[in-house]
Tab-separated table of C-alpha atoms and ligand atoms in Angstrom:
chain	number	residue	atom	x	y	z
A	263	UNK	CA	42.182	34.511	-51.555
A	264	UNK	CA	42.195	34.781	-47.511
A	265	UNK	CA	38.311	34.729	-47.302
A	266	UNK	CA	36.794	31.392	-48.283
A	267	UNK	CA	32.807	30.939	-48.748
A	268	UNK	CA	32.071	27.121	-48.583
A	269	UNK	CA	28.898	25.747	-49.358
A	270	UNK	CA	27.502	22.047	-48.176
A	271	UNK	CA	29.648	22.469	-44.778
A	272	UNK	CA	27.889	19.599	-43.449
A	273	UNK	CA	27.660	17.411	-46.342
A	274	UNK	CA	30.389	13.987	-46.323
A	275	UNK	CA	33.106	16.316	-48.851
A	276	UNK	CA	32.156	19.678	-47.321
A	277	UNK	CA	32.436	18.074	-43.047
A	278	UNK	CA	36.350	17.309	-44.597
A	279	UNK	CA	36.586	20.977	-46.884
A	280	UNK	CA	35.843	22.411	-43.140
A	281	UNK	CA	38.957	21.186	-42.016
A	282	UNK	CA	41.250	21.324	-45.203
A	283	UNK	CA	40.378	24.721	-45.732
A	284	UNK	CA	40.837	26.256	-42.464
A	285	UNK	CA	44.355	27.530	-43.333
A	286	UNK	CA	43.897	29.646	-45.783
A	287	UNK	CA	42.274	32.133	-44.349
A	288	UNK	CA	38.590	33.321	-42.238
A	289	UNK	CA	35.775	30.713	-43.695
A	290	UNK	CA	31.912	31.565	-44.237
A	291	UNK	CA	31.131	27.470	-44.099
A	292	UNK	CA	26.890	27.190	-44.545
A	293	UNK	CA	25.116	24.654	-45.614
A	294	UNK	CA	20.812	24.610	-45.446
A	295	UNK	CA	20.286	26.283	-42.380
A	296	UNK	CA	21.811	29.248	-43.737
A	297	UNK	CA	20.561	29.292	-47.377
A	298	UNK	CA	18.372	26.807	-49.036
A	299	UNK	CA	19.554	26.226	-52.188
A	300	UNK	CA	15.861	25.495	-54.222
A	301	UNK	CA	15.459	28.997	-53.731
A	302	UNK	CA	19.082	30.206	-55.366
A	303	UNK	CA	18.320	33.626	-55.655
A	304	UNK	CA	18.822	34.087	-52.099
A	305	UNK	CA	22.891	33.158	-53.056
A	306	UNK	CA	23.825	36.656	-54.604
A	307	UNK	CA	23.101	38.184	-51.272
A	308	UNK	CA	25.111	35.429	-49.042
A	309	UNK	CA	27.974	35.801	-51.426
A	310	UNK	CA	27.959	39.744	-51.258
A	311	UNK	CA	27.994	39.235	-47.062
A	312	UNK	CA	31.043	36.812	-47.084
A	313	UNK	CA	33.029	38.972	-49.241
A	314	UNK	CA	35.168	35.890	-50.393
A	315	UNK	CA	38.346	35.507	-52.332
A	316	UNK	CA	37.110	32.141	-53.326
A	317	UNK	CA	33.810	29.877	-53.557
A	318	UNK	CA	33.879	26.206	-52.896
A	319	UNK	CA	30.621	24.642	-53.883
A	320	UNK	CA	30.349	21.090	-51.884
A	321	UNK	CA	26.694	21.167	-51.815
A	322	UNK	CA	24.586	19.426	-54.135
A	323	UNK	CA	21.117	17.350	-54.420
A	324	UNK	CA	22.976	13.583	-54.546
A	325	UNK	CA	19.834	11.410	-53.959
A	326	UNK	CA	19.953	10.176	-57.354
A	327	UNK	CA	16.586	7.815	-56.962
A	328	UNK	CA	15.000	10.775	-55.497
A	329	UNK	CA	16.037	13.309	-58.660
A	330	UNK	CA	13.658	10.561	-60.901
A	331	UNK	CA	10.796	12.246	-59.159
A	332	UNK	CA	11.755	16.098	-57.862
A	333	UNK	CA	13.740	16.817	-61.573
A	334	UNK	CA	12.769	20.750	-60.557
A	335	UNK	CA	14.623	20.514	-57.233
A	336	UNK	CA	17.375	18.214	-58.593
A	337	UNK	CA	18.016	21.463	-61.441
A	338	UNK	CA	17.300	24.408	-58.951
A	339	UNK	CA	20.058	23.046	-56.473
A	340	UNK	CA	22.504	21.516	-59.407
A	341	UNK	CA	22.430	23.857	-62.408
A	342	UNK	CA	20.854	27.301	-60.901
A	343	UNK	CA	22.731	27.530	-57.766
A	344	UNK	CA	25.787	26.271	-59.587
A	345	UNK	CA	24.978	29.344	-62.376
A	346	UNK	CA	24.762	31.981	-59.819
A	347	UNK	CA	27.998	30.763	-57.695
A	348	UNK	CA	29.684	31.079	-61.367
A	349	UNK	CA	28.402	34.673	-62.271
A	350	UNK	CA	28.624	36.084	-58.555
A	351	UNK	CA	32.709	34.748	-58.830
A	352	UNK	CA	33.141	36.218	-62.018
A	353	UNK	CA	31.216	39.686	-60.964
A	354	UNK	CA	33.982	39.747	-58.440
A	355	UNK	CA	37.221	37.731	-60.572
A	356	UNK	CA	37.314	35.218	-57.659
A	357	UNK	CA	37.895	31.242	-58.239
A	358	UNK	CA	34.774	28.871	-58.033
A	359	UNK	CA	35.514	25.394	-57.069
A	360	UNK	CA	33.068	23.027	-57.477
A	361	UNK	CA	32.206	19.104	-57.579
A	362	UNK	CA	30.616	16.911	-60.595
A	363	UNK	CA	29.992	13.123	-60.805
A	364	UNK	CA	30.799	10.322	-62.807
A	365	UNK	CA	27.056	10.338	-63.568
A	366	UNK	CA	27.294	12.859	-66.101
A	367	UNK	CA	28.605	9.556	-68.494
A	368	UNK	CA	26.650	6.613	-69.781
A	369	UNK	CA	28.888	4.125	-68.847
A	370	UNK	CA	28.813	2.126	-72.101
A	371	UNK	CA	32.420	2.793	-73.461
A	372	UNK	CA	34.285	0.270	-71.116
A	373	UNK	CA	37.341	2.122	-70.256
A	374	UNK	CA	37.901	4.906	-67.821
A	375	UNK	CA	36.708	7.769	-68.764
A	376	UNK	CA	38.701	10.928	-69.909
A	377	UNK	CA	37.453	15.024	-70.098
A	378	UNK	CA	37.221	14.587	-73.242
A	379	UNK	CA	34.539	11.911	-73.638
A	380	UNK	CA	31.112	12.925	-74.111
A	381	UNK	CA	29.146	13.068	-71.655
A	382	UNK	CA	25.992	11.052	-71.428
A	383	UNK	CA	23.562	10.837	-68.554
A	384	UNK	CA	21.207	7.961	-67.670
A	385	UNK	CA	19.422	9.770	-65.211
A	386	UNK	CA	18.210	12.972	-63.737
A	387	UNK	CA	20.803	13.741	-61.068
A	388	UNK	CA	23.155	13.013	-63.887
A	389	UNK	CA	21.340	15.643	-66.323
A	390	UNK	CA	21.099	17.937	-63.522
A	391	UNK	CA	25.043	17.887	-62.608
A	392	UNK	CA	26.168	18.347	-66.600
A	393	UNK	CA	23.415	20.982	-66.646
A	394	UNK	CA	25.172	22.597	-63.560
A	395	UNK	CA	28.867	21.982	-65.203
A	396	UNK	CA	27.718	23.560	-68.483
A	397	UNK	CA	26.322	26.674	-66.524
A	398	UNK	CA	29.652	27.657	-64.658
A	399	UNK	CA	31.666	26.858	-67.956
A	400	UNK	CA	29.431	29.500	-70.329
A	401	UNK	CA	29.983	32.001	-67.457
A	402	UNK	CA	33.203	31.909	-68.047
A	403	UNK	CA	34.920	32.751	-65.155
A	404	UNK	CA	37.799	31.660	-62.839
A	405	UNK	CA	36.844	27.931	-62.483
A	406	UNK	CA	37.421	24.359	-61.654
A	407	UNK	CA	35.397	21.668	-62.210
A	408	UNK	CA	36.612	18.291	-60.392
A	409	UNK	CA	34.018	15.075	-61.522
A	410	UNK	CA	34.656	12.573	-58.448
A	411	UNK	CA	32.895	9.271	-58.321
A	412	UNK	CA	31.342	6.751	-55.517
A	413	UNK	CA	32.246	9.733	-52.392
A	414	UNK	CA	32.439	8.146	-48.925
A	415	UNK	CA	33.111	8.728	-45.564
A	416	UNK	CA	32.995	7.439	-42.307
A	417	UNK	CA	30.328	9.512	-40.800
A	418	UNK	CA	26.498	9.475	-42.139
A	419	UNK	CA	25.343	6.889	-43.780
A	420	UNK	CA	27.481	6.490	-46.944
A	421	UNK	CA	27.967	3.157	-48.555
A	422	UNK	CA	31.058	2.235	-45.739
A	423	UNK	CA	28.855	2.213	-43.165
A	424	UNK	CA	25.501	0.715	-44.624
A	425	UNK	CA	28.171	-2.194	-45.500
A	426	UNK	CA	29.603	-2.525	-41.728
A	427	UNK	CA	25.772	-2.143	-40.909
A	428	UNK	CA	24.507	-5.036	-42.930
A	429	UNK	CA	26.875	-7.091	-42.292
A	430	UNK	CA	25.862	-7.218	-38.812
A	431	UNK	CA	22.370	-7.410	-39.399
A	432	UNK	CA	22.030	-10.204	-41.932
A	433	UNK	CA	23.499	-13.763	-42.258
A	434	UNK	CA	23.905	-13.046	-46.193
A	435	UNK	CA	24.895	-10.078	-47.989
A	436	UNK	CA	24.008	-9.484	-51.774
A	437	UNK	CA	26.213	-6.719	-53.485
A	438	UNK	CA	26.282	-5.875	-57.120
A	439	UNK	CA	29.258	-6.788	-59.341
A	440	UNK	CA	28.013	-5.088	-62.451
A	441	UNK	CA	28.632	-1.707	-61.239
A	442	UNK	CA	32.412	-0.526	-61.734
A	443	UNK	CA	33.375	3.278	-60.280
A	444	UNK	CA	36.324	4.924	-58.626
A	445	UNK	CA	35.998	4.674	-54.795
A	446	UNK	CA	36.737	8.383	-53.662
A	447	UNK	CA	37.375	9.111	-49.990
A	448	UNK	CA	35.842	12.368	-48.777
A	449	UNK	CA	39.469	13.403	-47.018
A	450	UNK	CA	41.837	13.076	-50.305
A	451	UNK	CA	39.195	15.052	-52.596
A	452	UNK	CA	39.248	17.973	-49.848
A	453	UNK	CA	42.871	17.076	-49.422
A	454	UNK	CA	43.233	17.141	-53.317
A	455	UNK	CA	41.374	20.888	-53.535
A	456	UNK	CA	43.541	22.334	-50.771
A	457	UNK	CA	46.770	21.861	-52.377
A	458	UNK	CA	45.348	22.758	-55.845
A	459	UNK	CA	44.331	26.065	-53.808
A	460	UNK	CA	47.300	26.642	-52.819
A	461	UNK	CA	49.141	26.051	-56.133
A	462	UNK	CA	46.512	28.406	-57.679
A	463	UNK	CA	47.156	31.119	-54.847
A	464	UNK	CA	50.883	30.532	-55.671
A	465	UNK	CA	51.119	31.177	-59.327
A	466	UNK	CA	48.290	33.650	-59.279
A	467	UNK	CA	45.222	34.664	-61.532
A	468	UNK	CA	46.769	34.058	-64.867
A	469	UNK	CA	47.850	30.662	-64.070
A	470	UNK	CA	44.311	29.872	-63.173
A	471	UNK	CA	42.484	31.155	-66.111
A	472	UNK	CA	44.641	29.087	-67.793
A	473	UNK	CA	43.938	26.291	-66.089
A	474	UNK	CA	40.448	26.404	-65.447
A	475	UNK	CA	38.039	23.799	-66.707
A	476	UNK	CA	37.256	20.232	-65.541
A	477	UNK	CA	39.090	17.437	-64.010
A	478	UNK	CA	38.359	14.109	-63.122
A	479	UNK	CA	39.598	13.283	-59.826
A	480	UNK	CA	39.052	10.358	-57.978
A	481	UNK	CA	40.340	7.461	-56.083
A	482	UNK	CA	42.696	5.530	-58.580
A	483	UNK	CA	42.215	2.088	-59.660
A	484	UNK	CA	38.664	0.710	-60.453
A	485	UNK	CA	36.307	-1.539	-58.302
A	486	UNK	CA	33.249	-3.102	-58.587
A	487	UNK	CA	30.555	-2.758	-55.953
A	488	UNK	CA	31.096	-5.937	-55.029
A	489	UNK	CA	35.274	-6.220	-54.923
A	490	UNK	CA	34.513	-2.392	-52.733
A	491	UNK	CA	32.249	-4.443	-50.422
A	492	UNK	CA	34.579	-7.153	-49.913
A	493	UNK	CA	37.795	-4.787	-48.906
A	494	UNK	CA	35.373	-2.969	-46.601
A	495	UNK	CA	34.457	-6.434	-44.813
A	496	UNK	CA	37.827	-7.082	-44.844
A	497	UNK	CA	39.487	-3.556	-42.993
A	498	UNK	CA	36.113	-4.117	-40.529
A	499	UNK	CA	37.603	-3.022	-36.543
A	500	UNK	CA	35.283	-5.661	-35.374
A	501	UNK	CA	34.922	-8.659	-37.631
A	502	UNK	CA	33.590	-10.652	-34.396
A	503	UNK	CA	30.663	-8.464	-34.818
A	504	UNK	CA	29.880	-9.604	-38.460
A	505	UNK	CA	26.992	-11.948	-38.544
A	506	UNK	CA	27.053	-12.630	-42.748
A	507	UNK	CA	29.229	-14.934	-43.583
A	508	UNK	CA	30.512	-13.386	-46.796
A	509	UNK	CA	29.500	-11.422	-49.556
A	510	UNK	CA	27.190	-13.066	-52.668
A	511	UNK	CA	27.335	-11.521	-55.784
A	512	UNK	CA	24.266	-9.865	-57.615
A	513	UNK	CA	23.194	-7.913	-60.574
A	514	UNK	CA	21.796	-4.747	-60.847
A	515	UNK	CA	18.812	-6.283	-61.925
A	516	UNK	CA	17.949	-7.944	-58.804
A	517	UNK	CA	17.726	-4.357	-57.072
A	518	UNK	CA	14.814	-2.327	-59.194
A	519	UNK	CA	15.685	1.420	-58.537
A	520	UNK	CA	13.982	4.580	-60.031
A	521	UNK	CA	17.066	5.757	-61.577
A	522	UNK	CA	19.378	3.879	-63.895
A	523	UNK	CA	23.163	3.852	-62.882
A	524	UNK	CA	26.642	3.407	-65.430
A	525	UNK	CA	27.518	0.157	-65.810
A	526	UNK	CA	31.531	1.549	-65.840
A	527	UNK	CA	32.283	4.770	-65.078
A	528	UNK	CA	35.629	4.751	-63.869
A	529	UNK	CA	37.272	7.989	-64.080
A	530	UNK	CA	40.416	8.660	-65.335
A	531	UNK	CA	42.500	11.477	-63.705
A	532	UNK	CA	45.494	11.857	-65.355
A	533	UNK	CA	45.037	15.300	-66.304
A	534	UNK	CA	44.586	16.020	-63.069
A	535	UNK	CA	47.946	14.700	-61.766
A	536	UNK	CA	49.827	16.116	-64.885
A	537	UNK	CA	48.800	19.505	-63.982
A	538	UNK	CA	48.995	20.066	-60.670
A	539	UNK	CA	51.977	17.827	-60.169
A	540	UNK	CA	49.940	15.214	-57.685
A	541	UNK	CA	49.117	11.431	-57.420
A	542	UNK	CA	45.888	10.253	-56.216
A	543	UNK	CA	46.311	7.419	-54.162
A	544	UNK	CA	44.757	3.863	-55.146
A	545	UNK	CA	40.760	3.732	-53.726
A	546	UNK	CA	42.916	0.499	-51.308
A	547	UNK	CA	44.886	2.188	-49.600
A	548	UNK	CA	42.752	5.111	-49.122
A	549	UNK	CA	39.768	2.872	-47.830
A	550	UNK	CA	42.725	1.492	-45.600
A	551	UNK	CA	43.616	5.112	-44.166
A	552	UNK	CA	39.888	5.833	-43.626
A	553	UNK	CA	39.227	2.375	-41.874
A	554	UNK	CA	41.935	2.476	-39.577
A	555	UNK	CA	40.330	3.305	-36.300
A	556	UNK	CA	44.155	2.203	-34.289
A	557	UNK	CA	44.624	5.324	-32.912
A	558	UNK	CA	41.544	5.055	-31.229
A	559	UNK	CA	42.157	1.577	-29.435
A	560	UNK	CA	40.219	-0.092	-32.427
B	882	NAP	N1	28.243	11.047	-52.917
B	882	NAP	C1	28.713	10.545	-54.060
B	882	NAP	O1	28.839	9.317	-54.227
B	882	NAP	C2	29.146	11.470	-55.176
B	882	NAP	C3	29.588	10.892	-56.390
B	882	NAP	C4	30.006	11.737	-57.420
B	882	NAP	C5	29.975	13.109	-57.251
B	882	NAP	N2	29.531	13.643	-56.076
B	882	NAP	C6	29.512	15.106	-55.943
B	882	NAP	O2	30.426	15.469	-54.925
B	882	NAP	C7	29.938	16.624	-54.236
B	882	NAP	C8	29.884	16.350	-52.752
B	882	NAP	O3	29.021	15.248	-52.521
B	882	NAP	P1	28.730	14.668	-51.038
B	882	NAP	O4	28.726	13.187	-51.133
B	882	NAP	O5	29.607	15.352	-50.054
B	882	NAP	O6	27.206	15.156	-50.868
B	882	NAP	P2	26.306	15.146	-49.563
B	882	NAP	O7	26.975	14.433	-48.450
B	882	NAP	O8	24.944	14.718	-49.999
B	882	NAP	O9	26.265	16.692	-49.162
B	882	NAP	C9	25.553	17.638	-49.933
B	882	NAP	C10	25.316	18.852	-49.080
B	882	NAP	O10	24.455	19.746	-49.830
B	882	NAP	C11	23.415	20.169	-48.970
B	882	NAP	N3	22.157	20.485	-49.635
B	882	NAP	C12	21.342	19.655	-50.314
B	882	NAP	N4	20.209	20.302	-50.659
B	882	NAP	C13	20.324	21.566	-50.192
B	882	NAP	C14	19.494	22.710	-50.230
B	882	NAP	N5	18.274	22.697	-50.809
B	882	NAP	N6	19.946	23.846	-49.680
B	882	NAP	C15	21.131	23.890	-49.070
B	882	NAP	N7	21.972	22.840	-48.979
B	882	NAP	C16	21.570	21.689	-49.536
B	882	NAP	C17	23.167	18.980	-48.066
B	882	NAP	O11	22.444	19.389	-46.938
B	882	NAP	P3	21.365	18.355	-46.291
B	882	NAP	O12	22.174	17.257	-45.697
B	882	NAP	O13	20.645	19.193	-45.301
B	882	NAP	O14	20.505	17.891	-47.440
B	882	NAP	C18	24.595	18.532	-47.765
B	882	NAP	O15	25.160	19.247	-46.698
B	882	NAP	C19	28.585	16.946	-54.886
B	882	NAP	O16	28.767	17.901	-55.889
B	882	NAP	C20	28.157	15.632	-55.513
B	882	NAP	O17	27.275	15.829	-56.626
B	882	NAP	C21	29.128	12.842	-55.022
């Protein structure tokens, strides 16, 4: 497993995957430049070049408003590319990582979610990421499937920093509070995969195939967009530079989008931590590790 091919290098999971990954081994890291992913048949021959001893898919279509309208390019990046990662790792018995969403469930049941709910998609990014799951799991090979939720970072322009952003652009904010996910911090999912890599790359081949399948994993705990918004204000470096004066609450009603979202799809991972012997961290303190800019003089 000393040859890794990692897909979506530049994306907010696979920017963190660069880093997590770099010691196991020599890393093919692409992302569009290199291969553009509508066009999937191009993958067989950039996995046949790297040669790897193991795939980690962090790529993905994840404008969800924009799937309502581009379904074709939504399946050709989510399900297709996702299909031929699966049989090119099987062709050569070599582990395929790779990332699903909290989308794939309706959101109606009002707990957190386990693997072995049915799945349920309101929308077309949803469809296209249980279309993409379904694909790797009737190849059949050596695979893991980890469903995160609500994936952010402190680069691009994730929900931490559109937050920070509005807050210093308008005197009142207006954030959602009938939304409920799992906060997920870019870092600890690539964290999370490393050390599941290396327990894999431990206890060898058998162990996997044993093992394979999906896993929720994200931040613990639950949040509303709102009650996320709020903790962000809160860990702000620069609260002087806030102009809003706090944080109103609103309904997803009030904000008319293409695609329809879960009203609660909080994901629970204790199947995760039972078998690999980990514990996610709550979506706090996370947001609190990923916030803290001290080192840096604030
Ligand atoms: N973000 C979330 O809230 C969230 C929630 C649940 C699950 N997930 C899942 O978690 C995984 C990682 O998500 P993320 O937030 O890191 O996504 P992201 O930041 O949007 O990164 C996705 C990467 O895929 C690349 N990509 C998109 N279209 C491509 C194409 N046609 N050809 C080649 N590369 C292409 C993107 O390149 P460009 O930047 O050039 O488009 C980007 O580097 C995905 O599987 C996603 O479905 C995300």
């Amino acid at each position: 497993m000393n040859r890794i091919l990692l897909l979506g290098k530049n994306g907010q999971l696979g920017w963190e995957l660069q880093r997590t990954l770099a010691p196991f081994g020599e890393m093919t890291a692409i992302d569009r430049e290199e291969v553009d992913l509508s066009q999937p048949g191009q993958l067989r021959e950039v996995v046949a070049g790297a040669c790897p001893g193991v795939i980690v898919n962090a790529s993905a279509y994840t404008d969800v408003d924009g799937a309502e309208s581009r379904p074709q390019l939504a399946i050709s990046i989510n399900r297709d590319a996702p299909a031929i990662l699966a049989e090119e790792s099987r062709r050569f018995n070599i582990p395929l990582i790779h990332y699903s969403t909290d989308f794939v469930f309706d959101g109606s049941l009002g707990r957190a979610y386990t693997e072995a709910d049915a799945p349920n998609p309101l929308n077309l990014y949803g469809k296209s990421k249980l279309e993409g799951e379904q694909a790797i799991q009737s190849v059949g090979g050596l695979h893991l499937i980890f469903r995160t939720s609500w994936v952010y970072s402190l680069r691009g322009n994730g929900f931490v920093s559109k937050v920070l952003r509005w807050a210093r652009e308008k005197e009142a904010l207006r954030v959602v509070d009938d939304q409920v996910g799992s906060p997920t911090w870019a870092r600890m999912l690539a964290e999370m995969t490393s050390l599941v890599l290396m327990l894999a790359q431990a206890r060898g081949p058998d162990w996997l195939a044993e093992h394979r399948g999906i896993y929720h994993l994200a931040g613990s705990g639950a949040a509303s967009r709102l009650e996320w918004a709020q903790a962000i204000l809160a860990l702000d470096a620069n609260p002087d530079e806030q102009r809003c004066k706090g944080i109103l609450p609103a309904k997803t009603a009030d904000f008319p989008a293409p695609a329809q979202r879960p009203a609660y799809s909080v994901l629970n991972c204790e199947k995760f931590e039972r078998t690999f012997g980990l514990t996610i961290p709550h979506w706090r303190e996370n947001l609190r590790l990923a916030m803290d800019t001290s080192l840096f003089g604030g």
